[in-house]
């Protein structure tokens, strides 16, 4: 019986040891490629979390191997290690703040890292699941207030406040609505009249007009900024006002004989909690 | 074994601790962001001489004497099967700007000319999709010197694009843009001085999506419309250098109704013109590749069916 138990402990111990060696190797590999290829974890805190995970798998192995006397010392070392890593995790996030958000379908990760000291924020694009590379700098210096909202499984709207006290929106896009590989203009594809709850959107040759609560506002082409091929941000006085995005059921096709298929959404640029409004196609103007 | 495992575990803890401290201290301090992809892209030198090329250039068509490559994010052309390369002073993105469906490994078909006597590239530039400049960059001395000519501005998101020269002086450019669903405007520009200046012809007035077009000489030109689900060829012809456009009449035998639906560009053949009419994107007659050959003896105003043509005829 005791022999059987010992065998089982042996097997479990070996499994745990192998897992921790794999995690350790992964972490060392990461350090190597991050230096060589400028790749980072999608969230810097992952480094410390993976460290802690590795030690948690290793701890039972150590406890199985050492005598009672040394067990206390071992546990102390493990606790110190974990404490140090938790401290670094929290403290590093005050130097470089990570804004990380996972899409509703768990397929995409929005990653922004903000240099707290000077308000510079960098948008990261994940390439290999949890690894990412710096993609582009967010316009304007930020104040650290970020509000992330997924408008679709592949569209993330990031609303943030700048040091000039303006509201800006940055849109992370992770897909498209076309047949693949082609660039198209969102404003042109949504040509026509769209209606939602207490709001109308008209896209025509002049630009995009938003009618809300009887108030009409025209955004001309110079005030419309496209992100990827899924969304446009409508601006007034260099400040974001609305984001218009293509819902997942929106179909890009070039045949006018087919009716416009799908919905679009309009989302207000505000740091207060708000939901995108779904718009339905009403007419071709 | 016990001691080996213990030693290994100790090493793991020790290395991870050192790595953590190293990682923590190397969190990039203020103003030391890593280079973004954008910055990396912008840092490429505008001209890379052959000694310092980061990637050895491989021609797109290695068997051809005259070819090009889009490697290293620039357009290089060769006139001697890749022995020497000349960099074309145009941005890769500009060559694909507008509305383009396809990969960016090869130049867009018909958007360029690359012959012994002429290299020309049609592209657009401008930040706003509805306010683009359409330009032609061309060289007649194998890339020694380049001329950039404005074709038209402002232009909305170029979709179809074609440039062709029939002789040293006469050339044409056909472009379409501003597509909304299946409506767009098509424009034809002609040059009579080797591309130094371009003049727009009268507009055909057709707003269907253009699929092809071209001139057979300085007076006779064609525009072929219908790209998505064409039901019959829609071919327009000019006999006066683009001053007037009229719909050509195509007599399609009943058995080929709804089969041969999309006219390609007519060509001169002895004393008549001929055009191939293909089956469009959804044709499945005899595998979908067979085309109908039509003949015109009145400069393209009326067309009669001549025969079926197999794809490799």
Coordinates of N, CA and C in Angstrom, one line a residue, chain A residues 14 17 21 24 27-28 30-31 38 40 44 47-48 51 54-55 58 62 65-66 77 81 84-85 88 91-92 95-96 113-115 117-118 120 122 124 127 133-137 181-183 185 188-189 191 221-222 253-257 260, chain B residues 1-2 4-6 8-17 19-25 27-40 97-104 128-130 132 157 179-183 209 227-229:
Chain A
X14 N 7.1 13.7 -10.7 CA 7.8 13.9 -12.1 C 7.0 14.7 -13.0
X17 N 7.3 18.3 -12.0 CA 8.6 18.8 -12.3 C 8.8 19.1 -13.8
X21 N 9.6 22.6 -15.6 CA 10.7 22.8 -16.6 C 10.2 23.4 -17.9
X24 N 9.5 27.0 -17.4 CA 10.8 27.7 -17.2 C 11.5 27.9 -18.6
X27 N 9.8 30.5 -20.5 CA 10.1 31.9 -20.0 C 11.5 32.3 -20.5
X28 N 12.5 31.4 -20.5 CA 13.8 31.7 -21.0 C 13.8 32.0 -22.5
X30 N 11.3 33.1 -24.1 CA 10.7 34.5 -24.2 C 11.7 35.6 -24.1
X31 N 12.6 35.4 -23.0 CA 13.6 36.5 -22.8 C 14.5 36.6 -24.0
X38 N 12.1 42.1 -30.6 CA 11.2 43.1 -30.0 C 9.8 42.6 -29.9
X40 N 7.0 41.2 -27.2 CA 6.7 41.3 -25.7 C 5.5 40.5 -25.4
X44 N 2.5 43.0 -19.8 CA 3.8 42.8 -19.1 C 3.7 42.0 -17.9
X47 N 4.6 38.1 -17.4 CA 5.9 37.5 -17.0 C 6.0 37.1 -15.6
X48 N 5.5 37.9 -14.7 CA 5.5 37.6 -13.3 C 4.5 36.4 -12.9
X51 N 6.1 33.2 -13.9 CA 7.1 32.9 -12.9 C 6.4 32.2 -11.7
X54 N 5.2 28.7 -12.5 CA 6.3 27.8 -12.5 C 6.7 27.3 -11.1
X55 N 6.8 28.3 -10.2 CA 7.2 27.9 -8.8 C 6.1 27.1 -8.1
X58 N 6.6 23.7 -9.0 CA 7.8 23.1 -8.5 C 7.8 22.9 -7.0
X62 N 9.7 19.9 -4.6 CA 10.7 20.2 -3.6 C 10.3 19.6 -2.2
X65 N 11.0 16.1 -1.8 CA 12.4 15.7 -1.9 C 13.1 16.0 -0.5
X66 N 12.7 17.1 0.1 CA 13.5 17.5 1.3 C 13.0 17.0 2.6
X77 N 11.4 30.2 1.1 CA 12.0 30.7 -0.1 C 10.9 30.9 -1.2
X81 N 9.8 34.3 -2.9 CA 9.8 34.4 -4.4 C 8.5 35.0 -4.9
X84 N 7.9 38.6 -3.9 CA 8.7 39.5 -4.7 C 8.1 39.7 -6.1
X85 N 7.6 38.6 -6.7 CA 7.0 38.7 -8.0 C 5.7 39.5 -8.0
X88 N 6.6 43.1 -7.8 CA 7.1 43.6 -9.1 C 6.0 43.8 -10.1
X91 N 4.0 46.9 -9.0 CA 4.8 48.1 -9.1 C 5.1 48.4 -10.6
X92 N 5.4 47.4 -11.4 CA 5.7 47.6 -12.8 C 4.5 48.2 -13.5
X95 N 4.5 51.9 -13.7 CA 5.5 52.5 -14.6 C 4.9 52.4 -16.0
X96 N 4.6 51.2 -16.4 CA 3.9 51.0 -17.7 C 2.6 50.4 -17.4
X113 N -0.2 49.7 -24.0 CA 0.7 50.0 -22.9 C 1.0 51.4 -22.8
X114 N 0.7 52.0 -21.6 CA 0.9 53.4 -21.5 C 2.0 53.7 -20.5
X115 N 2.9 54.6 -21.0 CA 4.0 55.1 -20.2 C 3.4 56.1 -19.3
X117 N 4.5 57.9 -17.0 CA 5.2 59.2 -16.7 C 5.0 60.3 -17.7
X118 N 4.9 59.9 -19.0 CA 4.8 61.0 -20.0 C 3.5 60.8 -20.8
X120 N 2.5 58.7 -23.0 CA 2.6 58.1 -24.3 C 1.9 56.7 -24.2
X122 N 1.0 53.1 -26.4 CA 1.4 52.3 -27.6 C 0.4 51.2 -27.8
X124 N -0.5 47.6 -29.2 CA 0.2 46.4 -29.5 C -0.7 45.4 -30.3
X127 N 0.5 38.7 -32.1 CA 0.9 37.9 -33.3 C 0.8 36.4 -33.0
X133 N 3.6 42.7 -30.7 CA 4.6 43.7 -31.1 C 4.0 45.0 -31.1
X134 N 4.8 46.1 -30.8 CA 4.3 47.4 -30.8 C 3.8 47.7 -32.3
X135 N 2.6 48.2 -32.4 CA 2.1 48.5 -33.7 C 2.1 50.0 -34.1
X136 N 1.4 50.8 -33.2 CA 1.4 52.2 -33.5 C 1.1 53.0 -32.2
X137 N 1.6 54.2 -32.2 CA 1.5 55.1 -31.0 C 0.1 55.7 -31.1
X181 N -8.5 40.3 -48.1 CA -7.4 40.9 -48.9 C -7.7 42.2 -49.5
X182 N -8.9 42.7 -49.5 CA -9.2 43.9 -50.2 C -9.5 45.0 -49.3
X183 N -9.1 46.2 -49.7 CA -9.3 47.4 -48.9 C -10.6 48.0 -49.4
X185 N -13.7 51.3 -48.3 CA -13.9 52.4 -47.5 C -15.3 52.3 -46.8
X188 N -18.1 54.6 -47.7 CA -18.7 54.4 -49.0 C -19.6 53.1 -48.9
X189 N -19.1 52.1 -48.1 CA -19.9 50.9 -48.0 C -21.2 51.1 -47.3
X191 N -23.1 53.7 -47.5 CA -23.8 54.7 -48.3 C -25.3 54.5 -48.1
X221 N -15.6 64.7 -45.0 CA -14.6 63.7 -45.1 C -13.3 63.9 -44.3
X222 N -12.9 65.2 -44.2 CA -11.7 65.5 -43.5 C -11.8 65.2 -42.0
X253 N -20.5 43.8 -50.5 CA -20.6 43.3 -51.8 C -20.8 44.5 -52.8
X254 N -20.4 44.2 -54.0 CA -20.4 45.3 -55.0 C -21.6 45.2 -56.0
X255 N -22.6 44.4 -55.6 CA -23.7 44.3 -56.5 C -24.9 45.1 -56.0
X256 N -25.2 46.2 -56.7 CA -26.3 47.0 -56.2 C -27.7 46.3 -56.3
X257 N -27.7 45.3 -57.1 CA -29.0 44.7 -57.2 C -29.4 43.9 -56.0
X260 N -28.8 46.0 -49.3 CA -27.8 46.1 -48.3 C -28.1 45.1 -47.2
Chain B
X1 N 19.7 10.8 -7.7 CA 18.6 11.4 -8.5 C 17.9 12.5 -7.7
X2 N 17.7 12.3 -6.4 CA 17.1 13.3 -5.5 C 17.8 14.6 -5.6
X4 N 19.9 15.6 -7.8 CA 19.9 16.2 -9.2 C 18.6 17.1 -9.3
X5 N 17.5 16.4 -8.9 CA 16.2 17.1 -9.0 C 16.2 18.4 -8.1
X6 N 16.8 18.3 -6.9 CA 16.8 19.4 -6.0 C 17.7 20.5 -6.6
X8 N 18.4 21.0 -9.7 CA 17.7 21.6 -10.9 C 16.6 22.6 -10.4
X9 N 15.9 22.2 -9.4 CA 14.8 23.1 -8.8 C 15.4 24.4 -8.3
X10 N 16.5 24.2 -7.6 CA 17.2 25.4 -7.0 C 17.6 26.3 -8.2
X11 N 18.2 25.7 -9.2 CA 18.7 26.5 -10.4 C 17.5 27.3 -11.0
X12 N 16.4 26.6 -11.1 CA 15.2 27.2 -11.7 C 14.7 28.4 -10.9
X13 N 14.7 28.2 -9.6 CA 14.2 29.3 -8.7 C 15.2 30.5 -8.8
X14 N 16.5 30.2 -8.8 CA 17.5 31.2 -8.8 C 17.5 32.0 -10.1
X15 N 17.4 31.2 -11.2 CA 17.4 31.9 -12.5 C 16.2 32.7 -12.7
X16 N 15.0 32.2 -12.3 CA 13.8 33.0 -12.4 C 13.8 34.3 -11.6
X17 N 14.4 34.2 -10.4 CA 14.5 35.4 -9.6 C 15.4 36.4 -10.2
X19 N 16.1 36.6 -13.4 CA 15.4 37.1 -14.6 C 14.3 38.1 -14.3
X20 N 13.6 37.9 -13.2 CA 12.5 38.8 -12.8 C 13.1 40.2 -12.5
X21 N 14.2 40.2 -11.7 CA 14.8 41.5 -11.4 C 15.3 42.2 -12.6
X22 N 15.9 41.4 -13.5 CA 16.4 41.9 -14.8 C 15.3 42.5 -15.6
X23 N 14.2 41.7 -15.7 CA 13.0 42.1 -16.5 C 12.4 43.4 -15.9
X24 N 12.3 43.4 -14.5 CA 11.7 44.6 -13.9 C 12.5 45.8 -14.1
X25 N 13.8 45.7 -14.0 CA 14.7 46.9 -14.2 C 14.8 47.4 -15.6
X27 N 12.2 47.4 -17.6 CA 10.9 47.9 -18.1 C 11.3 49.3 -18.8
X28 N 10.9 49.4 -20.0 CA 11.4 50.6 -20.7 C 11.0 51.9 -20.0
X29 N 12.0 52.7 -19.6 CA 11.7 53.9 -18.9 C 11.1 54.9 -19.9
X30 N 10.7 56.1 -19.3 CA 10.1 57.1 -20.1 C 10.8 57.4 -21.4
X31 N 10.0 57.6 -22.5 CA 10.5 57.9 -23.8 C 11.4 56.8 -24.5
X32 N 11.3 55.6 -23.9 CA 12.1 54.5 -24.5 C 11.2 53.4 -25.0
X33 N 10.2 53.7 -25.8 CA 9.3 52.7 -26.3 C 10.1 51.9 -27.3
X34 N 9.6 50.6 -27.4 CA 10.2 49.9 -28.5 C 9.7 50.5 -29.8
X35 N 10.4 50.1 -30.9 CA 10.0 50.7 -32.2 C 8.7 50.0 -32.6
X36 N 7.8 50.8 -33.0 CA 6.5 50.2 -33.5 C 6.8 49.7 -35.0
X37 N 5.9 48.8 -35.4 CA 6.0 48.3 -36.8 C 6.0 49.5 -37.8
X38 N 5.2 50.5 -37.5 CA 5.1 51.7 -38.3 C 6.5 52.3 -38.4
X39 N 7.2 52.5 -37.3 CA 8.5 53.1 -37.3 C 9.5 52.3 -38.0
X40 N 9.4 51.0 -37.8 CA 10.3 50.1 -38.5 C 10.2 50.3 -40.0
X97 N -3.0 51.5 -53.9 CA -4.0 52.3 -53.2 C -5.2 52.4 -54.1
X98 N -6.3 52.8 -53.4 CA -7.6 52.8 -54.0 C -8.3 51.5 -53.6
X99 N -9.2 51.0 -54.5 CA -10.0 49.8 -54.1 C -9.4 48.7 -54.9
X100 N -8.7 47.8 -54.2 CA -8.0 46.7 -54.9 C -8.3 45.4 -54.2
X101 N -8.8 44.4 -55.0 CA -9.0 43.1 -54.5 C -7.8 42.2 -55.0
X102 N -7.0 41.8 -54.1 CA -5.9 40.9 -54.6 C -4.7 41.0 -53.7
X103 N -3.8 40.1 -54.0 CA -2.6 40.1 -53.2 C -1.6 41.3 -53.6
X104 N -0.7 41.5 -52.8 CA 0.3 42.6 -53.1 C 1.7 42.0 -53.4
X128 N -7.0 61.3 -48.4 CA -8.5 61.1 -48.4 C -8.9 60.3 -49.5
X129 N -9.8 59.3 -49.3 CA -10.2 58.4 -50.3 C -11.0 59.1 -51.4
X130 N -11.6 60.3 -51.1 CA -12.4 61.0 -52.1 C -11.6 62.1 -52.7
X132 N -8.1 61.9 -54.3 CA -6.9 61.3 -54.7 C -6.4 61.9 -56.0
X157 N -11.2 57.1 -54.9 CA -10.8 55.7 -54.8 C -10.8 54.9 -56.1
X179 N -16.8 53.9 -56.4 CA -17.9 52.8 -56.4 C -18.7 52.9 -55.2
X180 N -20.0 52.8 -55.4 CA -21.0 52.6 -54.3 C -21.9 51.4 -54.8
X181 N -21.8 50.3 -54.1 CA -22.4 49.1 -54.5 C -22.0 48.8 -55.9
X182 N -22.9 48.7 -56.9 CA -22.4 48.3 -58.2 C -22.5 49.5 -59.2
X183 N -22.3 50.7 -58.7 CA -22.3 51.9 -59.5 C -21.0 52.6 -59.3
X209 N -20.3 48.7 -63.4 CA -18.8 48.5 -63.1 C -18.1 48.0 -64.4
X227 N -19.5 43.2 -64.2 CA -18.4 42.4 -63.5 C -19.0 41.3 -62.6
X228 N -20.1 41.6 -62.0 CA -20.6 40.7 -60.9 C -21.4 39.5 -61.5
X229 N -22.6 39.8 -62.0 CA -23.4 38.7 -62.6 C -23.9 39.2 -64.0

